[in-house]
Coordinates of C-alpha atoms in Angstrom, one line a residue:
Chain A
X3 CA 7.2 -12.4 -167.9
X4 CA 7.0 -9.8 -170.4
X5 CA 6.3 -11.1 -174.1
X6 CA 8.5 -11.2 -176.6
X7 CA 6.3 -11.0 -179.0
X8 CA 4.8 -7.3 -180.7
X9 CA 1.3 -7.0 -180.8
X10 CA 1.8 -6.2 -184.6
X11 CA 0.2 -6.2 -187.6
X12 CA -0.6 -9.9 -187.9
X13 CA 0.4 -12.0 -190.7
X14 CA 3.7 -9.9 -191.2
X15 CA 6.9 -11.7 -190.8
X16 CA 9.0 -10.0 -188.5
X17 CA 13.0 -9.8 -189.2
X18 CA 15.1 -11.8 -187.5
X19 CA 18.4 -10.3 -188.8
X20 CA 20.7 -7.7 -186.7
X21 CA 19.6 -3.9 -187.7
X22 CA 21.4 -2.3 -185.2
X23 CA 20.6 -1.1 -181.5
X24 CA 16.6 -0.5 -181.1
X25 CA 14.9 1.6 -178.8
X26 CA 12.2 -0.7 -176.9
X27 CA 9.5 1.5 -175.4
X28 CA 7.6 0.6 -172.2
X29 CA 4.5 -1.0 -173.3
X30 CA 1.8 -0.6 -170.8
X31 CA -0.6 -3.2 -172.6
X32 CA -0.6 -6.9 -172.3
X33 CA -2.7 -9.3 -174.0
X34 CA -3.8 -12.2 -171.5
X35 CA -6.1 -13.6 -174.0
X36 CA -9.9 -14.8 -173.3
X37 CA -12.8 -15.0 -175.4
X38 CA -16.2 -13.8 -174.7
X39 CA -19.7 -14.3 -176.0
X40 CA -23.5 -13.1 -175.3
X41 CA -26.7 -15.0 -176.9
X42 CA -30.0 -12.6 -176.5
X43 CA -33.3 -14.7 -176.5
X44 CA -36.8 -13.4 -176.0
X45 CA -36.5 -13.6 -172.4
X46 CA -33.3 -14.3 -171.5
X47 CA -30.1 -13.9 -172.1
X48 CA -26.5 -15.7 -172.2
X49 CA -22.8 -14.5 -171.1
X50 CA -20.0 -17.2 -171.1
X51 CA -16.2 -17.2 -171.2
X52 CA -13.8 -19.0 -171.1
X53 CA -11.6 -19.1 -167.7
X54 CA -8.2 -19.0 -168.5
X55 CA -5.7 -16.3 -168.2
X56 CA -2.7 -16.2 -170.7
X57 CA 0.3 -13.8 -171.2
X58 CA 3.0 -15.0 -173.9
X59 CA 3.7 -18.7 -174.0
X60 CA 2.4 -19.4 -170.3
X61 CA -0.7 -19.5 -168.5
X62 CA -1.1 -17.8 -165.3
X63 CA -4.3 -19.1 -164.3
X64 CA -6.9 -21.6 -165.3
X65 CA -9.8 -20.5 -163.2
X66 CA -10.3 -16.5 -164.2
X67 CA -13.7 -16.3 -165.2
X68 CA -14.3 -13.3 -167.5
X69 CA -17.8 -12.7 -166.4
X70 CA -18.4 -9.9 -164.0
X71 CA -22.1 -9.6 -162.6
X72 CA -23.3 -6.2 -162.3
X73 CA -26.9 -6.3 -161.5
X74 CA -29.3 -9.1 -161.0
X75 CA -30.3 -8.6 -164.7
X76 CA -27.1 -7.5 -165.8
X77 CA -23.5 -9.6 -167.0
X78 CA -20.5 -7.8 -168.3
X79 CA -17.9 -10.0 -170.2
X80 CA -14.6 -8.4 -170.5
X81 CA -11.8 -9.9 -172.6
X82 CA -8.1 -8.4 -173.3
X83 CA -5.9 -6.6 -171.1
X84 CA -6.7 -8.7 -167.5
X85 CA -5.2 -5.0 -165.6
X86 CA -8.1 -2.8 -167.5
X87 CA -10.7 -5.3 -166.9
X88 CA -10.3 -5.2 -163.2
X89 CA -10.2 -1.6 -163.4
X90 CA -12.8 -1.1 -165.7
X91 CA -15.0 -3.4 -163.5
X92 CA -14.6 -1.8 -160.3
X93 CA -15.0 1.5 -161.9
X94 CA -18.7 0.6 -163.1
X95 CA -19.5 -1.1 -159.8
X96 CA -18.9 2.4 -158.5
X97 CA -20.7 4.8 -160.7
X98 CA -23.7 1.8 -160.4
X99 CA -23.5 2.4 -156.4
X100 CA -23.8 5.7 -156.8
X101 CA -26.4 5.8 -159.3
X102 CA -28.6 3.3 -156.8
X103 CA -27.6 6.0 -154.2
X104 CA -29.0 8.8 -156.2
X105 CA -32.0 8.1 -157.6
X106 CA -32.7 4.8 -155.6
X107 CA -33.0 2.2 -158.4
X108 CA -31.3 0.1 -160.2
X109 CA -29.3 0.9 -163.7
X110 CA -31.0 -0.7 -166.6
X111 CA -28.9 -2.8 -169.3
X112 CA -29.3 0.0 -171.6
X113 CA -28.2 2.9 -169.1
X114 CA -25.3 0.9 -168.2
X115 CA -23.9 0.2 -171.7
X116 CA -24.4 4.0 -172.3
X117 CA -22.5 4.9 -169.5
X118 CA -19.7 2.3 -170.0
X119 CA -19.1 4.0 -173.3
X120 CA -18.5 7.1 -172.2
X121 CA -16.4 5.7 -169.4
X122 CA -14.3 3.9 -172.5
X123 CA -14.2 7.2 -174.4
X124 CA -13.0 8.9 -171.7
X125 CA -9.8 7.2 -172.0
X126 CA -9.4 7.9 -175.8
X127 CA -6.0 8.7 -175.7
X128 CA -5.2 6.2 -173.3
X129 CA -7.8 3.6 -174.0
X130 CA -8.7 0.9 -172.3
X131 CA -7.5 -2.5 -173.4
X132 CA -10.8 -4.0 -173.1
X133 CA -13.4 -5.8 -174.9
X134 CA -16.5 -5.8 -173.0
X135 CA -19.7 -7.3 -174.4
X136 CA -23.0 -6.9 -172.3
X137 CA -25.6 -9.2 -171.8
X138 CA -28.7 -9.2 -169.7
X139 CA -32.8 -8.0 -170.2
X140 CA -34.1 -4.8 -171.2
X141 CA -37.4 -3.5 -169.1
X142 CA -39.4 -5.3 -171.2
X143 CA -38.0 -8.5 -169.9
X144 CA -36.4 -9.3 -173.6
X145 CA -33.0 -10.2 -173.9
X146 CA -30.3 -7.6 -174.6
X147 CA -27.0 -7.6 -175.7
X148 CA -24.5 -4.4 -176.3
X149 CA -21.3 -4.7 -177.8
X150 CA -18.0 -2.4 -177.1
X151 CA -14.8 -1.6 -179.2
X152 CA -12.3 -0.9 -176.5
X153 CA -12.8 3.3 -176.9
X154 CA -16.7 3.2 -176.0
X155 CA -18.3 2.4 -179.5
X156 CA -21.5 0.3 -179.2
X157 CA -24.2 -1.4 -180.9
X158 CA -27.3 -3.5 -179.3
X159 CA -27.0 -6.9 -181.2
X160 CA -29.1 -10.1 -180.9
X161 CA -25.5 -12.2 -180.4
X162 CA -21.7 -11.5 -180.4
X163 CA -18.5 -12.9 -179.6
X164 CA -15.4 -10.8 -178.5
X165 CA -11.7 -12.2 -177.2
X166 CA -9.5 -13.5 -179.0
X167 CA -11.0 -16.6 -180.8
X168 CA -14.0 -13.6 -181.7
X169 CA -13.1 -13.7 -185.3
X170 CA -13.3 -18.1 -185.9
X171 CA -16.5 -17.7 -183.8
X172 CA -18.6 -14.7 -184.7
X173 CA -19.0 -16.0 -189.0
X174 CA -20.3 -19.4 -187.1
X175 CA -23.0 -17.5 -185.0
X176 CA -24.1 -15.7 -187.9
X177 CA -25.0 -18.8 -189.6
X178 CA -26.3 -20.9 -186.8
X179 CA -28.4 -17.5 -185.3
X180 CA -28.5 -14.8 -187.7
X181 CA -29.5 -17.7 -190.2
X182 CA -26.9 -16.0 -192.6
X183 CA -26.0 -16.7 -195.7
X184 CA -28.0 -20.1 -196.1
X185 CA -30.8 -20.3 -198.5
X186 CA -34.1 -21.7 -197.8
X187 CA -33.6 -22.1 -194.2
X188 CA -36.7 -21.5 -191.7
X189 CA -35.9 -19.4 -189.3
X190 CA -36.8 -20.9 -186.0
X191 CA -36.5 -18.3 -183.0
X192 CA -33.8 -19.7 -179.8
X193 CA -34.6 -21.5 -176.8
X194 CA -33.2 -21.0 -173.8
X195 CA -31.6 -25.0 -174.0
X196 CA -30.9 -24.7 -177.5
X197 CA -28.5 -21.3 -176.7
X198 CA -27.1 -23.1 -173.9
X199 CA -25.9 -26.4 -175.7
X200 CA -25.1 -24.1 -179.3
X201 CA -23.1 -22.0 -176.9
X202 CA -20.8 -25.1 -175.2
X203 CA -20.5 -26.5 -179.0
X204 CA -19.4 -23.0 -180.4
X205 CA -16.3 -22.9 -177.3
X206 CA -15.1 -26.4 -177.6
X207 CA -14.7 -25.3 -180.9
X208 CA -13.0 -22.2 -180.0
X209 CA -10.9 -24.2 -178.0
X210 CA -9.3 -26.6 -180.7
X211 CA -8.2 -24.0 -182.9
X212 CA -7.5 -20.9 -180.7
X213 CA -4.4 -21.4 -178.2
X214 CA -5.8 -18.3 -175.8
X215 CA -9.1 -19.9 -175.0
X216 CA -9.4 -23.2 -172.8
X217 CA -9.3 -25.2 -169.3
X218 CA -13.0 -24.0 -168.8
X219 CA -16.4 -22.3 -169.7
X220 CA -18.4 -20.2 -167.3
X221 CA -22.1 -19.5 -168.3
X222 CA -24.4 -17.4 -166.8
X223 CA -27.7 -17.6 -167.8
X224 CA -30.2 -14.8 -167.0
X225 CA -33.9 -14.6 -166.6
X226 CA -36.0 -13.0 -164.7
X227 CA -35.5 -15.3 -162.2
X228 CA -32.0 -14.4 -161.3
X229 CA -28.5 -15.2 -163.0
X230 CA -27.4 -19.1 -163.1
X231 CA -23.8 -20.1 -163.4
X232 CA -23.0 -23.1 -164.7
X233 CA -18.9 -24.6 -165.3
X234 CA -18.0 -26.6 -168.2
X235 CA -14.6 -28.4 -168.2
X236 CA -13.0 -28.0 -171.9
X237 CA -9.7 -28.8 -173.0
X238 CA -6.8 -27.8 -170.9
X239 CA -3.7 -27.9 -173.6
Chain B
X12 CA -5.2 19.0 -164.4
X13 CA -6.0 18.7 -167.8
X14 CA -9.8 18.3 -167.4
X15 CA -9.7 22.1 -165.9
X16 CA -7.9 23.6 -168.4
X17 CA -10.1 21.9 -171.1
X18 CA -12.9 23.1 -169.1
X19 CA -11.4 26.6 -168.7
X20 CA -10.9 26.5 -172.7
X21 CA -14.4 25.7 -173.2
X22 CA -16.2 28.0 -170.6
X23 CA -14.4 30.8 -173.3
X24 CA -16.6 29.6 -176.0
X25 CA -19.9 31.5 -175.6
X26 CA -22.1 28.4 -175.9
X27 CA -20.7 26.3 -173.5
X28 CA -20.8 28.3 -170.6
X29 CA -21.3 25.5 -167.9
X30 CA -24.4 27.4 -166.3
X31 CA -24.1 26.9 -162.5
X32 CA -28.3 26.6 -161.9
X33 CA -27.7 23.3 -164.0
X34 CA -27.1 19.8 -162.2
X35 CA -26.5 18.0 -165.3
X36 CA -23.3 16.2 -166.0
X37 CA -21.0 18.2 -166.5
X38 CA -18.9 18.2 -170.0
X39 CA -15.9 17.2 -169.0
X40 CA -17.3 13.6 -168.3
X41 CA -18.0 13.0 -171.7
X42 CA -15.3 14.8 -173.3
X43 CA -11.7 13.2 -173.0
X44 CA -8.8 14.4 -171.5
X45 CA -6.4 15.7 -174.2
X46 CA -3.5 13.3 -174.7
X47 CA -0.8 15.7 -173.6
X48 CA -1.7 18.6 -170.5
X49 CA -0.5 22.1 -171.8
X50 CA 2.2 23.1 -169.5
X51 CA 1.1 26.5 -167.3
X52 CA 2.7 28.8 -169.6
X53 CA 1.3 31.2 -172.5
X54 CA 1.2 27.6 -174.9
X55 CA -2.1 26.8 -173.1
X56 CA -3.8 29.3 -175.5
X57 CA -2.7 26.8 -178.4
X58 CA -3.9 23.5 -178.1
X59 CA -3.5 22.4 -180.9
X60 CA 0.1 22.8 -180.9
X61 CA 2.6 19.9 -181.5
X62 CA 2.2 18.9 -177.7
X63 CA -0.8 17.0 -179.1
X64 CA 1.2 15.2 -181.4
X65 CA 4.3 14.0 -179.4
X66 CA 4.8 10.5 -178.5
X67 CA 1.3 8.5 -177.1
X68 CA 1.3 5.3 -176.2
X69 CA 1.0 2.9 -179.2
X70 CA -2.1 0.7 -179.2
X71 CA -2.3 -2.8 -179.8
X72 CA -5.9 -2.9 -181.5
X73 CA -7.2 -1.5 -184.9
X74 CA -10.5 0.6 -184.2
X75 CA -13.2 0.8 -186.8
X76 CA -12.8 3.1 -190.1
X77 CA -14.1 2.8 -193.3
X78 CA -17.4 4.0 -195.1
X79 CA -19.4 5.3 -197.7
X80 CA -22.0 8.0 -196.8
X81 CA -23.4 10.5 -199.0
X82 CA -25.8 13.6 -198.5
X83 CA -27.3 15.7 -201.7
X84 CA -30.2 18.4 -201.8
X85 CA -32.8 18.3 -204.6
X86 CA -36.1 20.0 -205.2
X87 CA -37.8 17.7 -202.8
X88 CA -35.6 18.2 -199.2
X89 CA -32.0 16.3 -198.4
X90 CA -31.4 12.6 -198.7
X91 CA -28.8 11.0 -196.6
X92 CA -27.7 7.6 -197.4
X93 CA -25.0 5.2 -195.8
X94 CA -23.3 1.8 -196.1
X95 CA -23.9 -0.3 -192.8
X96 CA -20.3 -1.8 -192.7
X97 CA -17.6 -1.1 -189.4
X98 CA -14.5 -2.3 -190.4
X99 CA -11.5 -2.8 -188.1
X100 CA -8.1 -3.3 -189.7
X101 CA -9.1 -6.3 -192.1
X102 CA -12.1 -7.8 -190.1
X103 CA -15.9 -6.6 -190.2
X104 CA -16.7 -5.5 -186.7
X105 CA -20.0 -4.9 -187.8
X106 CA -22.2 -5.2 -190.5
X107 CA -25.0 -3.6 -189.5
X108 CA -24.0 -0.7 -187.9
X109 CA -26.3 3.1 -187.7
X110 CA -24.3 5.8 -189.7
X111 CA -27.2 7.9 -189.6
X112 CA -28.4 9.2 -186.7
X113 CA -31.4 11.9 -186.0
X114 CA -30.2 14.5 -183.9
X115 CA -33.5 15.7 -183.3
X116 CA -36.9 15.7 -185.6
X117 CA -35.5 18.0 -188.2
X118 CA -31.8 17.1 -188.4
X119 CA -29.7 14.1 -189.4
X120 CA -26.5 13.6 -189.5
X121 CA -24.2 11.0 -191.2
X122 CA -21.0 10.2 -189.7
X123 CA -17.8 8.4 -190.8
X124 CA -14.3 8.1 -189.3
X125 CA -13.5 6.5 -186.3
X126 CA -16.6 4.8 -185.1
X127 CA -16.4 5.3 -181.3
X128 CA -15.2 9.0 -182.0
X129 CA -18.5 9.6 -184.2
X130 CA -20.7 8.0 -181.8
X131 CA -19.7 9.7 -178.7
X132 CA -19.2 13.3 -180.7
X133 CA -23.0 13.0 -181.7
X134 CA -24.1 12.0 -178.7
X135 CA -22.3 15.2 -177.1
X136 CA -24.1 17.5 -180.0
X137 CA -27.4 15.6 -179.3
X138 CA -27.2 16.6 -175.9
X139 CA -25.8 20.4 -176.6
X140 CA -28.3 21.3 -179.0
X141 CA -31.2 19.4 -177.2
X142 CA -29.8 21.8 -173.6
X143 CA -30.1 25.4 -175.9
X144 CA -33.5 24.5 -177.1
X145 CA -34.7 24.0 -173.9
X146 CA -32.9 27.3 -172.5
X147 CA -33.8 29.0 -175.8
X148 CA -36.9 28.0 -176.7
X149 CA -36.0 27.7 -180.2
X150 CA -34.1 25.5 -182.6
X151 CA -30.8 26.0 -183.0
X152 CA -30.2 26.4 -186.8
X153 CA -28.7 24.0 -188.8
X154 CA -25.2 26.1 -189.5
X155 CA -25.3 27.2 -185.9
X156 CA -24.9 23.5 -185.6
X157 CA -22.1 22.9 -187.5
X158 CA -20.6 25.8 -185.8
X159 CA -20.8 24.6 -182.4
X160 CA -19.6 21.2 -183.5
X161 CA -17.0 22.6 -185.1
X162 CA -15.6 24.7 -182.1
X163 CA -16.1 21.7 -180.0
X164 CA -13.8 20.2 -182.2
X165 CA -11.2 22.8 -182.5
X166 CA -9.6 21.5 -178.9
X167 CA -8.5 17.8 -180.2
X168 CA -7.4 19.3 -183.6
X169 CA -4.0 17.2 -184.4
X170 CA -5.2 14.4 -181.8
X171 CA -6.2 10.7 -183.5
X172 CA -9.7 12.1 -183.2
X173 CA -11.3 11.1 -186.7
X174 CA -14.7 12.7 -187.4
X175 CA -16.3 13.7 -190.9
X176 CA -19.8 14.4 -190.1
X177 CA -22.4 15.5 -192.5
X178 CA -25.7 17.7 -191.0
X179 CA -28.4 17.4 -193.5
X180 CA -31.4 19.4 -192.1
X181 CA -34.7 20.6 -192.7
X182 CA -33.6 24.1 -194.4
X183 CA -32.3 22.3 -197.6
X184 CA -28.7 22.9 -195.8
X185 CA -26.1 20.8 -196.0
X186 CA -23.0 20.8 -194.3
X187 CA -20.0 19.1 -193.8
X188 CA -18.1 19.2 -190.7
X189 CA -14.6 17.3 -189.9
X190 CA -12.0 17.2 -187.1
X191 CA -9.4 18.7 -188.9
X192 CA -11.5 22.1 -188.7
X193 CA -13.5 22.1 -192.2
X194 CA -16.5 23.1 -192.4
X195 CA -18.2 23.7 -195.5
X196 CA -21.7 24.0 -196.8
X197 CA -22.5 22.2 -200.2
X198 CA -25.1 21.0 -202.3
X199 CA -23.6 17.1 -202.3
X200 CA -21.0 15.1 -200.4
X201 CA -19.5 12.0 -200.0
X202 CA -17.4 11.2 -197.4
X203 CA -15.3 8.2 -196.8
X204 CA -13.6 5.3 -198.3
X205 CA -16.4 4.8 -201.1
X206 CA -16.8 8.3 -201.8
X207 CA -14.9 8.6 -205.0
X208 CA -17.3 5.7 -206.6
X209 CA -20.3 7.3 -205.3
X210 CA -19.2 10.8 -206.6
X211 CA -19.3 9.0 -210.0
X212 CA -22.7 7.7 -210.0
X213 CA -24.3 10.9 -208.5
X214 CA -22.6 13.5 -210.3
X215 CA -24.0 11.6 -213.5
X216 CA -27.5 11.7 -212.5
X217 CA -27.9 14.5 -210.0
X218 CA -30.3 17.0 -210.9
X219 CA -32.3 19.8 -208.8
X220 CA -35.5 18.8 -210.7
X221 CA -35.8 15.2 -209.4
X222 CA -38.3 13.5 -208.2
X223 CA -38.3 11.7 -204.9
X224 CA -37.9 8.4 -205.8
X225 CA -35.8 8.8 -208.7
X226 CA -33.6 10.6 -205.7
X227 CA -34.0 7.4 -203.3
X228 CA -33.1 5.4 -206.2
X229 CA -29.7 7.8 -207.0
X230 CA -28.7 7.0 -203.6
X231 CA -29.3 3.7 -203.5
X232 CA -27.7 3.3 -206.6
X233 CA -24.6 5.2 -205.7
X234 CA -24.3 3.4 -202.7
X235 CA -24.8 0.4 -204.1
X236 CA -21.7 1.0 -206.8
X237 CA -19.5 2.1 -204.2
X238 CA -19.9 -1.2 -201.7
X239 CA -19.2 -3.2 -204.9
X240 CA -16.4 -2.0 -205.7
X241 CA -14.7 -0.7 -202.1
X242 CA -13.5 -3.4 -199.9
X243 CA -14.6 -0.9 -196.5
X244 CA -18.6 -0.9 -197.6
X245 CA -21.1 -3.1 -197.7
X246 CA -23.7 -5.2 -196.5
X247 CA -26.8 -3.0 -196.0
X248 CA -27.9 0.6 -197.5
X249 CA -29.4 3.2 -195.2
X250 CA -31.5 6.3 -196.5
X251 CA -32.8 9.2 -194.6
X252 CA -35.1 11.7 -196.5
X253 CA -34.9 15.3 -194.4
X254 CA -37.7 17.5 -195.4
X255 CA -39.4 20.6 -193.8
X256 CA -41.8 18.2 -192.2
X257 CA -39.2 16.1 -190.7
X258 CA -37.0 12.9 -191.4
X259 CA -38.5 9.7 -192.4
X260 CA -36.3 6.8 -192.5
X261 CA -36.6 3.9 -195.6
X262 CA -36.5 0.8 -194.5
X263 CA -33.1 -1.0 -194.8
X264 CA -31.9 -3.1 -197.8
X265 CA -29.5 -5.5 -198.2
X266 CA -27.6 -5.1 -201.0
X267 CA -26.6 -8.8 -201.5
X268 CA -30.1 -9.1 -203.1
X269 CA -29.5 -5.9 -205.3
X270 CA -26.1 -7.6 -206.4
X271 CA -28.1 -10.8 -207.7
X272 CA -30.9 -8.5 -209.5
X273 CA -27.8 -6.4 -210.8
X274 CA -26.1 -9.6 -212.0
X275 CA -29.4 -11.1 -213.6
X276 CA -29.7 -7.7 -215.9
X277 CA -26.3 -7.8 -217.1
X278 CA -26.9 -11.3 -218.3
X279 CA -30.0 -10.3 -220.2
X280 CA -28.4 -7.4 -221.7
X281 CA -25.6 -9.3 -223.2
X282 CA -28.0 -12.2 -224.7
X283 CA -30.7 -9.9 -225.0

């Protein structure tokens, strides 16, 4: 079903009125909604998303996970455009293949966020309808996590949120992580099982107030001992 | 198609030349294709004809714009100093974002415009200049830079492709370098949203014979102004000193502390 709606400026009424015959153009972008977030701790790291897959008014599915794994200490979460993220995905499964192939080890976290942004500016005329955020350790074993506009600019951050609810949830991780904008406060570093519960809180949150993000969380949570994925149930309206 | 004749146009230029020995990536994987292929006829010689500006495929997403960066020379080297803010549309992408980047030891460059455009552009120049000082033995000079950038440019003039980029090096040289093909040596600039207010505060104070930290403090100050009173700046100050020793980089402030200190005077003044 193609939407009805324009992916315009929001908070601008649109006319409703007859202006005359208008031209619609093609668009090559939908917007099947999503939101994504990354936690980085000292030793591990967190990726979830929520599993549903929107276009317009309806839902298509209720299980599409928006976390791709890419190596065993590296997540991608892709939010925005479902088409580009299944692209964009296969396309870095590639070049990491062939970059195992060629100089027999794995990409780092760092080398692939690199790369993924000129993979994203590479399409700046065309881009990519993506949101990716990265998440997974460094070679120190600390937890890393590199965040992408969709034409390849990026930024290593301790914790972001991308998607469509991104907005309602990043100011709440910059108060309950970052420690922002609260006076008096001792910072106490992250554990693992304190991320993992602040992260389910901070979706069924997202959930309530955002209509694109719902029906399920996905979390992976990676250490040095490997990626664990975990399912959440949230709400399904 | 279009990747070869970009790569034809830029095997002209003198210092491109794609040097066959080398197995490095090649350019065209960082550069982008240009929106609209030149047809095969005498146009391709003008790429930056209207073909660049006829109809592209409207995107749904704001990218990040919006700054105040700075760069001034004084008796004691070049300071560079920059908001941290990356606004997109009317949200803050990022408030802690690196407009500054070293190029190498000697060479700094602040960058505003499109965010992603001035990231990738300075990692392309990063890699040029680093590639001619290994096949020249020598450092390119600081103009030389700004002319390579500039020509590297010159292909995706008329495109979206928004970059103001400001070398500050070494030499007491400063120039300014932008997509739409200026470039321009100075003695001061300020580029971006917040320029006008910092303009105001520097061309005040700004003096050949300062010291260094009454220069630090300029910036800061002029920064500072311009976050306050420009909706696209904010959050943190950045400041790079360049001097024939090399960069060093001042530890970053946040400026919601300088507000309250700035507040705190103003109150003393007026019952004072």
């Amino acid at each position: 079903m193609i939407s009805a709606h324009g992916f315009g400026d929001p908070g601008k009424m649109k006319e409703y009125h007859y202006t005359g015959p208008v031209e619609h153009r093609f668009s090559p972008y939908a917007f099947n909604g999503g939101t994504v977030l990354a936690v980085a701790g000292e030793d591990f790291a967190i990726v979830a998303s929520d599993t549903r897959l929107s276009e317009g008014y309806s839902i298509h599915s209720r299980d599409s996970p928006k976390c791709y794994k890419l190596t065993d200490t590296t997540v991608i979460g892709c939010s925005g455009f479902h088409g580009d993220c299944l692209t964009l995905t296969k396309i870095i499964d590639a070049r990491l293949k062939m970059y195992k192939h060629s100089n027999n080890k794995s990409m780092t976290s760092g080398a692939i966020a690199a790369m993924l942004s000129t993979i994203l500016y590479g399409r700046r005329f065309f881009p990519y309808y993506v949101y990716n955020i990265i998440g997974g350790l460094d070679e120190h074993g600390k937890g890393a996590v590199y965040s992408f506009d969709p034409v390849g600019s990026y930024q290593r951050d301790t914790y972001k949120a991308g998607g469509s609810a991104s907005a309602m949830l990043q100011p709440l991780l910059d108060n309950q992580i970052g420690f922002k904008n609260m006076e008096g406060v001792q910072h106490v570093p992250l554990t693992r099982d304190k991320a993992v519960q602040l992260v389910k809180d901070v979706f069924i949150s997202a959930a309530e107030r955002d209509v694109y993000t719902g029906d399920a969380l996905r979390v992976c949570v990676i250490t040095k001992e490997g990626i664990n994925e975990q399912t959440i149930p949230l709400r399904k309206d | 198609m279009s990747s070869q004749l970009l790569q034809l146009h830029v095997c002209k230029l003198p210092r491109l030349k794609k040097s066959r020995r080398n197995s490095g990536i090649p350019l065209h994987f960082f550069i982008p294709t240009l929106p609209n292929p030149a047809p095969s006829n005498n146009r391709s010689l003008f790429p930056y004809s209207p073909a660049n500006q006829s109809v592209t495929v409207r995107r749904p997403f704001p990218l990040s714009h919006g700054t105040t960066t700075l760069g001034f020379i004084f008796q004691g080297g070049v300071i560079a100093a920059a908001d941290t803010r990356a606004s997109a549309g009317g949200l803050v992408a990022c408030p802690e974002v690196h407009k500054i980047t070293p190029i190498h030891s000697h060479l700094v460059v602040t960058s505003s415009g499109s965010g992603a455009d001035c990231m990738l552009w300075e990692r392309i120049l990063t890699r040029e200049i680093r590639l001619y000082q290994l096949r020249h033995r020598r450092c390119l000079s600081i103009r030389g830079t700004a002319k390579l950038l500039s020509f590297m440019l010159h292909p995706f003039k008329g495109t979206e492709v928004c970059v103001a980029l400001t070398l500050c090096g070494w030499d007491k040289d400063l120039i300014y370098v932008c997509s739409d093909g200026a470039r321009l040596q100075g003695d001061i600039f300020s580029v971006g949203s917040g320029s006008p207010y910092a303009y105001g505060v520097l061309d005040r104070d700004l003096r050949w014979s300062l010291s260094k930290e009454e220069a630090i403090s300029l910036a800061r100050e002029a920064v500072f102004r311009a976050t306050h009173r420009d909706a696209y700046s904010g959050n943190n100050v950045d400041l790079f000193h360049v001097t024939a020793q090399g960069w060093s980089q001042r530890k970053r402030e946040d400026l919601k502390e300088e507000y309250y200190r700035d507040m705190k005077r103003k109150t003393n003044i007026v019952e004072g």
